[in-house]
């Protein structure tokens, strides 16, 4: 049975988190109003619970669920098994945080009335191309 590790994040916007996970290839993400149990690679119910869950069948062969549990301060804590940390490690969390930041900024700009486009520079960095829809 794999041990689950908890990783603090600064992610607080649930919809931007789900979009960021989709950007990383996880098209099926479960969102629950109340925290729900995670499952291990053998289908065994675990004590760990989360509101945002990538179920093991969408993570990969012999994987455990990956969860994101809302904390008292409003941020999400990532819950990842030792087994799955080979692929879902600090580098993966960095990519998730980058996609989250993109989704969060895009959402906020759109709420302020901007049409947002994404521009990638020569060095691979993202720039936003935002145009006000109000002229």
PDB file of C-alpha atoms in Angstrom:
ATOM      1  CA  UNK A   1       0.000   0.000   0.000  1.00  0.00           C
ATOM      2  CA  UNK A   2       1.466   3.330  -1.073  1.00  0.00           C
ATOM      3  CA  UNK A   3       1.828   6.175   1.368  1.00  0.00           C
ATOM      4  CA  UNK A   4       0.178   9.451   0.331  1.00  0.00           C
ATOM      5  CA  UNK A   5       2.203  12.661   0.571  1.00  0.00           C
ATOM      6  CA  UNK A   6       0.585  16.061   0.998  1.00  0.00           C
ATOM      7  CA  UNK A   7       2.030  19.070  -0.824  1.00  0.00           C
ATOM      8  CA  UNK A   8       0.893  22.602   0.035  1.00  0.00           C
ATOM      9  CA  UNK A   9       0.066  24.852  -2.916  1.00  0.00           C
ATOM     10  CA  UNK A  10      -1.062  28.442  -3.366  1.00  0.00           C
ATOM     11  CA  UNK A  11      -3.865  27.286  -5.666  1.00  0.00           C
ATOM     12  CA  UNK A  12      -7.219  28.598  -4.443  1.00  0.00           C
ATOM     13  CA  UNK A  13      -9.503  28.899  -7.491  1.00  0.00           C
ATOM     14  CA  UNK A  14     -11.168  25.534  -8.087  1.00  0.00           C
ATOM     15  CA  UNK A  15     -12.279  26.195 -11.669  1.00  0.00           C
ATOM     16  CA  UNK A  16      -8.806  27.448 -12.670  1.00  0.00           C
ATOM     17  CA  UNK A  17      -7.321  24.308 -11.049  1.00  0.00           C
ATOM     18  CA  UNK A  18      -9.604  22.044 -13.093  1.00  0.00           C
ATOM     19  CA  UNK A  19      -8.731  23.928 -16.308  1.00  0.00           C
ATOM     20  CA  UNK A  20      -5.021  23.712 -15.480  1.00  0.00           C
ATOM     21  CA  UNK A  21      -5.319  19.942 -14.961  1.00  0.00           C
ATOM     22  CA  UNK A  22      -7.100  19.719 -18.322  1.00  0.00           C
ATOM     23  CA  UNK A  23      -4.223  21.669 -19.915  1.00  0.00           C
ATOM     24  CA  UNK A  24      -1.875  18.991 -18.553  1.00  0.00           C
ATOM     25  CA  UNK A  25      -3.949  16.242 -20.184  1.00  0.00           C
ATOM     26  CA  UNK A  26      -6.407  15.293 -17.434  1.00  0.00           C
ATOM     27  CA  UNK A  27      -9.722  15.758 -19.229  1.00  0.00           C
ATOM     28  CA  UNK A  28     -11.709  13.794 -16.622  1.00  0.00           C
ATOM     29  CA  UNK A  29     -11.461  15.511 -13.246  1.00  0.00           C
ATOM     30  CA  UNK A  30     -13.997  14.839 -10.506  1.00  0.00           C
ATOM     31  CA  UNK A  31     -15.185  17.852  -8.501  1.00  0.00           C
ATOM     32  CA  UNK A  32     -17.093  17.290  -5.261  1.00  0.00           C
ATOM     33  CA  UNK A  33     -18.776  19.811  -3.008  1.00  0.00           C
ATOM     34  CA  UNK A  34     -17.661  17.811   0.034  1.00  0.00           C
ATOM     35  CA  UNK A  35     -14.389  15.950   0.322  1.00  0.00           C
ATOM     36  CA  UNK A  36     -14.601  12.362  -0.956  1.00  0.00           C
ATOM     37  CA  UNK A  37     -12.320   9.393  -0.290  1.00  0.00           C
ATOM     38  CA  UNK A  38      -9.373   8.633  -2.538  1.00  0.00           C
ATOM     39  CA  UNK A  39      -8.719   5.078  -3.753  1.00  0.00           C
ATOM     40  CA  UNK A  40      -5.488   3.121  -4.015  1.00  0.00           C
ATOM     41  CA  UNK A  41      -4.231   1.225  -7.051  1.00  0.00           C
ATOM     42  CA  UNK A  42      -6.098  -1.947  -6.005  1.00  0.00           C
ATOM     43  CA  UNK A  43      -9.380  -0.076  -5.639  1.00  0.00           C
ATOM     44  CA  UNK A  44      -9.062   0.078  -1.864  1.00  0.00           C
ATOM     45  CA  UNK A  45     -10.751   3.036  -0.176  1.00  0.00           C
ATOM     46  CA  UNK A  46      -8.248   5.296   1.571  1.00  0.00           C
ATOM     47  CA  UNK A  47      -8.640   7.586   4.569  1.00  0.00           C
ATOM     48  CA  UNK A  48      -7.457  10.581   2.524  1.00  0.00           C
ATOM     49  CA  UNK A  49     -10.209  12.791   1.117  1.00  0.00           C
ATOM     50  CA  UNK A  50     -10.307  15.593  -1.460  1.00  0.00           C
ATOM     51  CA  UNK A  51     -12.747  17.822  -3.307  1.00  0.00           C
ATOM     52  CA  UNK A  52     -10.918  17.710  -6.651  1.00  0.00           C
ATOM     53  CA  UNK A  53      -9.854  14.229  -7.751  1.00  0.00           C
ATOM     54  CA  UNK A  54      -8.154  12.619 -10.719  1.00  0.00           C
ATOM     55  CA  UNK A  55      -9.266   9.011 -10.407  1.00  0.00           C
ATOM     56  CA  UNK A  56      -6.580   6.349 -10.748  1.00  0.00           C
ATOM     57  CA  UNK A  57      -7.855   5.048 -14.102  1.00  0.00           C
ATOM     58  CA  UNK A  58      -7.101   8.513 -15.558  1.00  0.00           C
ATOM     59  CA  UNK A  59      -3.690   8.797 -13.866  1.00  0.00           C
ATOM     60  CA  UNK A  60      -2.134   5.677 -15.406  1.00  0.00           C
ATOM     61  CA  UNK A  61      -1.588   1.956 -14.925  1.00  0.00           C
ATOM     62  CA  UNK A  62      -1.248   0.783 -11.314  1.00  0.00           C
ATOM     63  CA  UNK A  63      -1.757   4.329 -10.078  1.00  0.00           C
ATOM     64  CA  UNK A  64      -3.589   5.727  -7.077  1.00  0.00           C
ATOM     65  CA  UNK A  65      -6.044   8.616  -7.151  1.00  0.00           C
ATOM     66  CA  UNK A  66      -4.556  12.111  -7.016  1.00  0.00           C
ATOM     67  CA  UNK A  67      -6.496  14.574  -4.900  1.00  0.00           C
ATOM     68  CA  UNK A  68      -6.626  18.248  -4.091  1.00  0.00           C
ATOM     69  CA  UNK A  69      -8.042  18.990  -0.634  1.00  0.00           C
ATOM     70  CA  UNK A  70      -9.248  22.477   0.255  1.00  0.00           C
ATOM     71  CA  UNK A  71      -7.556  23.855   3.382  1.00  0.00           C
ATOM     72  CA  UNK A  72      -8.925  26.289   5.975  1.00  0.00           C
ATOM     73  CA  UNK A  73      -7.108  29.190   4.279  1.00  0.00           C
ATOM     74  CA  UNK A  74      -8.861  28.410   0.962  1.00  0.00           C
ATOM     75  CA  UNK A  75      -5.851  26.908  -0.790  1.00  0.00           C
ATOM     76  CA  UNK A  76      -5.677  23.343  -2.086  1.00  0.00           C
ATOM     77  CA  UNK A  77      -3.242  20.727  -0.832  1.00  0.00           C
ATOM     78  CA  UNK A  78      -2.152  18.135  -3.402  1.00  0.00           C
ATOM     79  CA  UNK A  79      -2.362  14.519  -2.208  1.00  0.00           C
ATOM     80  CA  UNK A  80      -0.112  12.238  -4.259  1.00  0.00           C
ATOM     81  CA  UNK A  81       1.021   8.692  -3.485  1.00  0.00           C
ATOM     82  CA  UNK A  82       4.694   7.791  -3.247  1.00  0.00           C
ATOM     83  CA  UNK A  83       4.258   5.504  -6.252  1.00  0.00           C
ATOM     84  CA  UNK A  84       2.830   8.283  -8.412  1.00  0.00           C
ATOM     85  CA  UNK A  85       5.508  10.803  -7.412  1.00  0.00           C
ATOM     86  CA  UNK A  86       7.777   9.364 -10.081  1.00  0.00           C
ATOM     87  CA  UNK A  87       5.691  11.256 -12.638  1.00  0.00           C
ATOM     88  CA  UNK A  88       3.701  13.640 -10.421  1.00  0.00           C
ATOM     89  CA  UNK A  89       6.663  15.236  -8.689  1.00  0.00           C
ATOM     90  CA  UNK A  90       7.946  18.771  -8.036  1.00  0.00           C
ATOM     91  CA  UNK A  91       8.457  19.354 -11.780  1.00  0.00           C
ATOM     92  CA  UNK A  92       4.841  18.312 -12.470  1.00  0.00           C
ATOM     93  CA  UNK A  93       3.573  20.558  -9.662  1.00  0.00           C
ATOM     94  CA  UNK A  94       5.561  23.446 -11.154  1.00  0.00           C
ATOM     95  CA  UNK A  95       3.889  22.850 -14.530  1.00  0.00           C
ATOM     96  CA  UNK A  96       0.506  22.669 -12.805  1.00  0.00           C
ATOM     97  CA  UNK A  97       1.180  25.964 -11.003  1.00  0.00           C
ATOM     98  CA  UNK A  98       2.182  27.623 -14.292  1.00  0.00           C
ATOM     99  CA  UNK A  99      -0.990  26.464 -16.058  1.00  0.00           C
ATOM    100  CA  UNK A 100      -3.036  27.475 -13.004  1.00  0.00           C
ATOM    101  CA  UNK A 101      -1.537  30.981 -13.098  1.00  0.00           C
ATOM    102  CA  UNK A 102      -2.368  31.255 -16.800  1.00  0.00           C
ATOM    103  CA  UNK A 103      -5.960  30.092 -16.244  1.00  0.00           C
ATOM    104  CA  UNK A 104      -6.421  32.372 -13.221  1.00  0.00           C
ATOM    105  CA  UNK A 105      -5.109  35.499 -15.001  1.00  0.00           C
ATOM    106  CA  UNK A 106      -7.165  34.702 -18.113  1.00  0.00           C
ATOM    107  CA  UNK A 107     -10.318  34.319 -16.005  1.00  0.00           C
ATOM    108  CA  UNK A 108      -9.716  37.612 -14.194  1.00  0.00           C
ATOM    109  CA  UNK A 109      -8.987  39.537 -17.409  1.00  0.00           C
ATOM    110  CA  UNK A 110     -12.141  38.148 -19.035  1.00  0.00           C
ATOM    111  CA  UNK A 111     -14.171  39.157 -15.955  1.00  0.00           C
ATOM    112  CA  UNK A 112     -12.822  42.715 -16.416  1.00  0.00           C
ATOM    113  CA  UNK A 113     -14.071  42.729 -20.011  1.00  0.00           C
ATOM    114  CA  UNK A 114     -10.970  41.764 -21.975  1.00  0.00           C
ATOM    115  CA  UNK A 115     -10.665  39.275 -24.819  1.00  0.00           C
ATOM    116  CA  UNK A 116      -7.575  37.264 -24.022  1.00  0.00           C
ATOM    117  CA  UNK A 117      -5.214  35.576 -26.421  1.00  0.00           C
ATOM    118  CA  UNK A 118      -2.054  33.671 -25.602  1.00  0.00           C
ATOM    119  CA  UNK A 119       1.259  34.483 -27.218  1.00  0.00           C
ATOM    120  CA  UNK A 120       4.362  32.335 -26.771  1.00  0.00           C
ATOM    121  CA  UNK A 121       7.671  34.145 -27.123  1.00  0.00           C
ATOM    122  CA  UNK A 122      10.844  32.720 -28.675  1.00  0.00           C
ATOM    123  CA  UNK A 123      12.137  31.624 -25.260  1.00  0.00           C
ATOM    124  CA  UNK A 124       8.881  29.708 -24.582  1.00  0.00           C
ATOM    125  CA  UNK A 125       7.446  32.162 -22.068  1.00  0.00           C
ATOM    126  CA  UNK A 126       3.766  33.078 -22.196  1.00  0.00           C
ATOM    127  CA  UNK A 127       2.575  36.604 -22.838  1.00  0.00           C
ATOM    128  CA  UNK A 128      -1.021  37.719 -22.744  1.00  0.00           C
ATOM    129  CA  UNK A 129      -2.579  39.585 -25.612  1.00  0.00           C
ATOM    130  CA  UNK A 130      -5.581  41.277 -23.996  1.00  0.00           C
ATOM    131  CA  UNK A 131      -7.922  43.620 -25.795  1.00  0.00           C
ATOM    132  CA  UNK A 132     -10.790  45.446 -24.108  1.00  0.00           C
ATOM    133  CA  UNK A 133     -14.163  44.512 -25.575  1.00  0.00           C
ATOM    134  CA  UNK A 134     -15.391  47.974 -24.579  1.00  0.00           C
ATOM    135  CA  UNK A 135     -13.097  49.750 -27.022  1.00  0.00           C
TER     136      UNK A 135
END
